[in-house]
CSV table of N, CA and C in Angstrom, one decimal:
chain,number,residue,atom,x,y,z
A,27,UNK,N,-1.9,-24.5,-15.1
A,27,UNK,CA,-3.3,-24.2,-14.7
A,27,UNK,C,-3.5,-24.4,-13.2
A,28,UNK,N,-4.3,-23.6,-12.4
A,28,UNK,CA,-3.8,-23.8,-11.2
A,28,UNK,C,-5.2,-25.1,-10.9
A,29,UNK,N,-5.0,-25.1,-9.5
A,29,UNK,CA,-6.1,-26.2,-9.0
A,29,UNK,C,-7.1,-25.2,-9.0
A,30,UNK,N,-8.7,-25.9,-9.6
A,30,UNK,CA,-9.9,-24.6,-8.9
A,30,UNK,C,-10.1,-24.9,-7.4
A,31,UNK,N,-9.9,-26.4,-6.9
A,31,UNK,CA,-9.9,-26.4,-5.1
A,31,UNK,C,-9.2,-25.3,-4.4
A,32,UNK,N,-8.1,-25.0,-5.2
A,32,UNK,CA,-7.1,-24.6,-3.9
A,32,UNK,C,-7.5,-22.5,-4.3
A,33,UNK,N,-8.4,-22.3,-5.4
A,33,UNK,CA,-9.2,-21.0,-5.4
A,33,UNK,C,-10.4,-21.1,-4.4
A,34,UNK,N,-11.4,-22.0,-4.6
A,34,UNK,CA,-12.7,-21.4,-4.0
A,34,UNK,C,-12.7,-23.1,-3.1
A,35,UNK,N,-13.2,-23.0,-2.1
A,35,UNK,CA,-13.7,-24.2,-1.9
A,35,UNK,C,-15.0,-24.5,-1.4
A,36,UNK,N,-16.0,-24.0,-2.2
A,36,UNK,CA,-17.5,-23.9,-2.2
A,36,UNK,C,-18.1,-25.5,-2.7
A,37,UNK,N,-17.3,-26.0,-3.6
A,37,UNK,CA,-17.4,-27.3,-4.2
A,37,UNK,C,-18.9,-27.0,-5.3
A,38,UNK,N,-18.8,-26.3,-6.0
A,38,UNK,CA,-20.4,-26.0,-6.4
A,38,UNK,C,-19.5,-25.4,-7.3
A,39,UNK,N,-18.7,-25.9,-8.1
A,39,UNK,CA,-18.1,-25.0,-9.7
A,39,UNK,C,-18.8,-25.4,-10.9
A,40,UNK,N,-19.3,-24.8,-11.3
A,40,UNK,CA,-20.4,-24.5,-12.7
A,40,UNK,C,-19.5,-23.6,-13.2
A,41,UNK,N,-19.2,-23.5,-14.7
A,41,UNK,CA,-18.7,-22.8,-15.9
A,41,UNK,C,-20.1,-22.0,-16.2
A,42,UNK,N,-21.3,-22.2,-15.9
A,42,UNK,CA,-22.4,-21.5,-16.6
A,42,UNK,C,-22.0,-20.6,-16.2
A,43,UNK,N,-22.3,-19.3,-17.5
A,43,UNK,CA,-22.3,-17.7,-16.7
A,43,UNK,C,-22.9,-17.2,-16.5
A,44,UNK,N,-23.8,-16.3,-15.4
A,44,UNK,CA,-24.2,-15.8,-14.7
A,44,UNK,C,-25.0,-14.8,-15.7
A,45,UNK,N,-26.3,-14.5,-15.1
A,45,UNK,CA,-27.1,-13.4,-16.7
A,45,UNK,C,-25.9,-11.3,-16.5
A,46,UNK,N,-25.3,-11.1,-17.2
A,46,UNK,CA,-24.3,-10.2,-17.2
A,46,UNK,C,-25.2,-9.3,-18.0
A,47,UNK,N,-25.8,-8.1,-17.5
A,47,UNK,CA,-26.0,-6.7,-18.3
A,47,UNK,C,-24.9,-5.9,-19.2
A,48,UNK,N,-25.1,-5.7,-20.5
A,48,UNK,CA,-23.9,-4.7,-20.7
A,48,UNK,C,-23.8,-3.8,-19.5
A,49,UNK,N,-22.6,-3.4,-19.4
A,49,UNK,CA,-22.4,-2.3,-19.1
A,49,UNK,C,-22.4,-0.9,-19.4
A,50,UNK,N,-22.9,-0.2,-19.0
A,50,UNK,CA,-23.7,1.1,-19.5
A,50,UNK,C,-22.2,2.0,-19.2
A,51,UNK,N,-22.2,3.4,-20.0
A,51,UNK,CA,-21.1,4.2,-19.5
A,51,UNK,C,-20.6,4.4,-18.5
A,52,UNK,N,-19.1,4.5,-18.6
A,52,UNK,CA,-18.8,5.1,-17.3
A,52,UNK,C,-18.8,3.8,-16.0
A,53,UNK,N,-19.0,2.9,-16.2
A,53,UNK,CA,-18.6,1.2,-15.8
A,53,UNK,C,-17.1,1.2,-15.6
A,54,UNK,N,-16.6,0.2,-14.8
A,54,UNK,CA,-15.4,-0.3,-14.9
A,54,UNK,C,-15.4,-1.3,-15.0
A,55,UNK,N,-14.4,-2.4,-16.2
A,55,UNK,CA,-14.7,-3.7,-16.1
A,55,UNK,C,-13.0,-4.0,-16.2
A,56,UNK,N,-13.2,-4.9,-15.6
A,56,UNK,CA,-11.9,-5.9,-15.7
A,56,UNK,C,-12.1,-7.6,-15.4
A,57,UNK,N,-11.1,-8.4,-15.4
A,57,UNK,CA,-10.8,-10.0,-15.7
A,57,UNK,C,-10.3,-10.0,-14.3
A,58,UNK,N,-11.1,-11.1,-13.9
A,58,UNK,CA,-10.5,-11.9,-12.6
A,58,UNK,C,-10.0,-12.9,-13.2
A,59,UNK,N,-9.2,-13.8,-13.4
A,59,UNK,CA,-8.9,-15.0,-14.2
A,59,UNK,C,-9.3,-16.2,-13.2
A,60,UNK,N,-9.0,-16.1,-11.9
A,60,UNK,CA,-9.8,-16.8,-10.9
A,60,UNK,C,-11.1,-17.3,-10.2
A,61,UNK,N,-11.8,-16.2,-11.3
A,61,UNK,CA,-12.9,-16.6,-10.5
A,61,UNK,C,-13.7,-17.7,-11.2
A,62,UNK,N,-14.1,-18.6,-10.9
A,62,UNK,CA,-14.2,-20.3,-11.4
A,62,UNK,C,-15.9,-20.3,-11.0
A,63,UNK,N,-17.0,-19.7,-10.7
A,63,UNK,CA,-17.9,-20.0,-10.5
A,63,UNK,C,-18.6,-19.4,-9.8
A,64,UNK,N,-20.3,-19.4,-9.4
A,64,UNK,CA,-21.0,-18.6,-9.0
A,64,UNK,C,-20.8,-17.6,-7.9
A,65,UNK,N,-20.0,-19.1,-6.5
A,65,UNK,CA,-19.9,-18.4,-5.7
A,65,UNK,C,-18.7,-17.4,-5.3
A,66,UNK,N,-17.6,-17.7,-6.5
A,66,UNK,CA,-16.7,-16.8,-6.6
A,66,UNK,C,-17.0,-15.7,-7.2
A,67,UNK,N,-18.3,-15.5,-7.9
A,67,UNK,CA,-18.7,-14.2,-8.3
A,67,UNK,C,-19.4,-13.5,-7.3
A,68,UNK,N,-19.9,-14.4,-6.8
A,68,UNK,CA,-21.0,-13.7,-5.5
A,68,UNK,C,-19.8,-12.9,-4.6
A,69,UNK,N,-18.7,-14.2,-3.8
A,69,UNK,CA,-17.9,-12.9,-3.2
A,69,UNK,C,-17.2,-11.8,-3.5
A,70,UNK,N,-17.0,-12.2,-4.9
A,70,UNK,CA,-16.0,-10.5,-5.2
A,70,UNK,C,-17.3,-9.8,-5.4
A,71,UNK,N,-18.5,-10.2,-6.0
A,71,UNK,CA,-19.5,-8.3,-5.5
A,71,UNK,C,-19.9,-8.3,-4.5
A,72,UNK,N,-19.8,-9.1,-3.2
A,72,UNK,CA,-20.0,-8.6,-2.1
A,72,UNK,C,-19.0,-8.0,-1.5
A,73,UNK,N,-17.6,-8.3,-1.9
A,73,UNK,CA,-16.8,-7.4,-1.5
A,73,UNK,C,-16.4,-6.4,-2.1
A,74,UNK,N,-17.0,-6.1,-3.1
A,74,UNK,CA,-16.4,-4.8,-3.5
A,74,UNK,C,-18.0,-3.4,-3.1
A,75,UNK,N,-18.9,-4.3,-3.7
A,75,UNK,CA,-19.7,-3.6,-2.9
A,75,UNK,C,-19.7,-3.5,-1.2
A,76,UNK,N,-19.5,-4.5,-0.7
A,76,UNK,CA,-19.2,-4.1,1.3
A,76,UNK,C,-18.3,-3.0,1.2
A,77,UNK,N,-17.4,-2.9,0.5
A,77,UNK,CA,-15.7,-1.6,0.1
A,77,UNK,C,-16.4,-0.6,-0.2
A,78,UNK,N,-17.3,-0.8,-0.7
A,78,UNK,CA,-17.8,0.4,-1.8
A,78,UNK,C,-19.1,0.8,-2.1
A,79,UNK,N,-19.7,1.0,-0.9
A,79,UNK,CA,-21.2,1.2,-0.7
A,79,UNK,C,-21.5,2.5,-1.8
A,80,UNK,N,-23.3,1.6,-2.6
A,80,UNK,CA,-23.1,2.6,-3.8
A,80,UNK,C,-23.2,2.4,-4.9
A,81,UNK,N,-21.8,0.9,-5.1
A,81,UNK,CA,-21.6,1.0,-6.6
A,81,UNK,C,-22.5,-0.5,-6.4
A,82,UNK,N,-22.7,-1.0,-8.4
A,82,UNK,CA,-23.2,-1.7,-8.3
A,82,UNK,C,-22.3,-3.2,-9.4
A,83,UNK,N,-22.3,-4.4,-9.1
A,83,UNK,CA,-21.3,-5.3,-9.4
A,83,UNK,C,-22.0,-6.3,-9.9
A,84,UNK,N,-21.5,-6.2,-11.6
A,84,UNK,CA,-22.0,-7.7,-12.1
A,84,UNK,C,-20.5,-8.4,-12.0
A,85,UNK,N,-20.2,-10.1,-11.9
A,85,UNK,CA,-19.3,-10.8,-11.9
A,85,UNK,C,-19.9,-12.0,-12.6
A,86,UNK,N,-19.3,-12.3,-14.3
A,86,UNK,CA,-19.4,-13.1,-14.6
A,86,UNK,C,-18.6,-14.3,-15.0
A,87,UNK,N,-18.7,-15.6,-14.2
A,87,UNK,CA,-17.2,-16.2,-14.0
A,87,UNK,C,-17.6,-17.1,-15.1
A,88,UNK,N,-17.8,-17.3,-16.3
A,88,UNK,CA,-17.9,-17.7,-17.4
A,88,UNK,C,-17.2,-16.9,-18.7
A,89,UNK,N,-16.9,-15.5,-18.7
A,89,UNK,CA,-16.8,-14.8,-19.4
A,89,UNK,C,-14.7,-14.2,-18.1
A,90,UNK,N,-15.0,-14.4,-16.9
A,90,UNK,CA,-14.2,-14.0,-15.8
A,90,UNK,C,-13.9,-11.9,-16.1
A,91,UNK,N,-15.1,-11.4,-16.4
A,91,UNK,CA,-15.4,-10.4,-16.5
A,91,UNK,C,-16.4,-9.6,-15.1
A,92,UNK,N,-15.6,-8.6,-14.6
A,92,UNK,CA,-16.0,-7.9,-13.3
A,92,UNK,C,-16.5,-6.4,-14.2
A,93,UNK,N,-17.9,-6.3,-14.1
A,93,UNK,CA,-18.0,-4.6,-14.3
A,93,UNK,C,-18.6,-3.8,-12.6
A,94,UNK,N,-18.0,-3.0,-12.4
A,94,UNK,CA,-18.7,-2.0,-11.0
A,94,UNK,C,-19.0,-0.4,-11.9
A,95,UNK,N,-20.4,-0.4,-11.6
A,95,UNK,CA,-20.7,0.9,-11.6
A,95,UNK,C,-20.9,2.0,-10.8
A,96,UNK,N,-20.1,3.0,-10.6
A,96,UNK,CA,-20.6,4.0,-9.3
A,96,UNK,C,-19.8,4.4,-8.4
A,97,UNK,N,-18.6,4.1,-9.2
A,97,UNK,CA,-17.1,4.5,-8.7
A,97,UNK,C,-16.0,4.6,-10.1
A,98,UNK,N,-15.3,5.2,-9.5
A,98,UNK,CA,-14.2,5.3,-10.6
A,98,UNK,C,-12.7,5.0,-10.1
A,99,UNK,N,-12.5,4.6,-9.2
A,99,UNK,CA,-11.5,4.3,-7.7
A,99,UNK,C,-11.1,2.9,-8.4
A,100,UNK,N,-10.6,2.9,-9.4
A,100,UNK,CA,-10.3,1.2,-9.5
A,100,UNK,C,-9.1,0.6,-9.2
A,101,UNK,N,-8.3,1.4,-8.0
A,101,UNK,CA,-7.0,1.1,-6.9
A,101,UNK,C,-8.3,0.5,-5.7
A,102,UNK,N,-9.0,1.1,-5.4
A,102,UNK,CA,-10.4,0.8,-4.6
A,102,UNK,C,-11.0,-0.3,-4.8
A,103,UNK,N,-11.0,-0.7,-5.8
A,103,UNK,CA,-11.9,-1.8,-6.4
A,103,UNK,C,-10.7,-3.1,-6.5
A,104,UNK,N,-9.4,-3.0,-6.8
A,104,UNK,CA,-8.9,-4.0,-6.9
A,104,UNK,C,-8.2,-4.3,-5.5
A,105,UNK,N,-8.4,-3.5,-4.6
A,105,UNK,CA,-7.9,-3.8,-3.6
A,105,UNK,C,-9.3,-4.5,-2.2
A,106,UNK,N,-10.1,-4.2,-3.3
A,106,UNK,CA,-11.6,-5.0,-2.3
A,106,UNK,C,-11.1,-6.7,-3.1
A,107,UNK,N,-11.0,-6.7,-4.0
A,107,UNK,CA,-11.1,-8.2,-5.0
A,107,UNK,C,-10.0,-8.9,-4.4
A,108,UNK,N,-8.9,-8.1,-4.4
A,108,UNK,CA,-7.6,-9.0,-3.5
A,108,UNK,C,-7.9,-9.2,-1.9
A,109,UNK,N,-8.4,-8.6,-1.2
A,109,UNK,CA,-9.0,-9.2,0.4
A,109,UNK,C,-9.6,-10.1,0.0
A,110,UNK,N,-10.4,-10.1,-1.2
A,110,UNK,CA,-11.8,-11.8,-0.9
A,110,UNK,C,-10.8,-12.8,-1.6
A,111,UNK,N,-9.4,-12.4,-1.6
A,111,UNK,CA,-8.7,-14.0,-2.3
A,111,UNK,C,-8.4,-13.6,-3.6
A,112,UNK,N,-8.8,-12.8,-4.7
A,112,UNK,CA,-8.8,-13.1,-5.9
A,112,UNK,C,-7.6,-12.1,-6.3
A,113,UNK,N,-7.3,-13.0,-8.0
A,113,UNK,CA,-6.7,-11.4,-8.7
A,113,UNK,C,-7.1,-11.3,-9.7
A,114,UNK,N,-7.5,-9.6,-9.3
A,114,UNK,CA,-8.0,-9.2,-10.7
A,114,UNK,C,-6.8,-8.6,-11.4
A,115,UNK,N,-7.4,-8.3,-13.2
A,115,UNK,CA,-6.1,-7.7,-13.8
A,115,UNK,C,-5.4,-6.2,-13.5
A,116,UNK,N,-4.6,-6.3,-14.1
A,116,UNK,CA,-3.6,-5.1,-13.9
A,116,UNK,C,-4.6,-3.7,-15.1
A,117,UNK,N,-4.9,-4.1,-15.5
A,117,UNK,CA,-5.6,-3.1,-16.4
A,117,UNK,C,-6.9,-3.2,-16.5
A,118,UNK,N,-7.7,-2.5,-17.0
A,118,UNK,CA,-9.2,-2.5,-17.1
A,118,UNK,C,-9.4,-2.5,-18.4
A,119,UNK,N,-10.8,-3.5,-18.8
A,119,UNK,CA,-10.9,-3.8,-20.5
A,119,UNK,C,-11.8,-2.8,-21.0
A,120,UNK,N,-11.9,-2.6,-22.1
A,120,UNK,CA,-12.9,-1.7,-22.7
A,120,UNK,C,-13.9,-2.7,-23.6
């Protein structure tokens, strides 16, 4: 298991998850396994929305479930998640 310091160092790690809408059609969702807490949710939808003006990004790091709506580019989308530090999965869930 890795350290959560040496992921985010916000020092504010909460397991509570974040209020998550389903995702409506036509969503992309995938697993960050890293992301450990709010403010590691906050920066992967700021950076994928900063990437991706448009779409819109729930991240819930309780569930470690990423949905973006308003793109279909998800080489796009996991390539915004790896600049802010993180990895998301190799596949997308349904």
């Amino acid at each position: 298991m890795k350290d959560i310091a040496a992921m985010c160092s916000c020092q504010q790690h909460s397991t509570t998850a974040s209020t998550a809408t389903p995702a409506p059609g036509g969503a992309i969702s995938f697993r960050v396994e890293d992301m450990t807490c709010g403010h590691c949710a906050g920066t992967i939808k700021q950076a994928i929305e900063g990437r991706l003006p448009g779409t819109a990004v729930t991240a819930d790091p309780g569930s470690k479930l990423v949905r973006v709506q308003g793109t279909a580019d998800f080489a796009a989308i996991r390539s915004a998640v790896v600049a802010a530090g993180y990895t998301p999965s190799v596949d997308q869930v349904g």
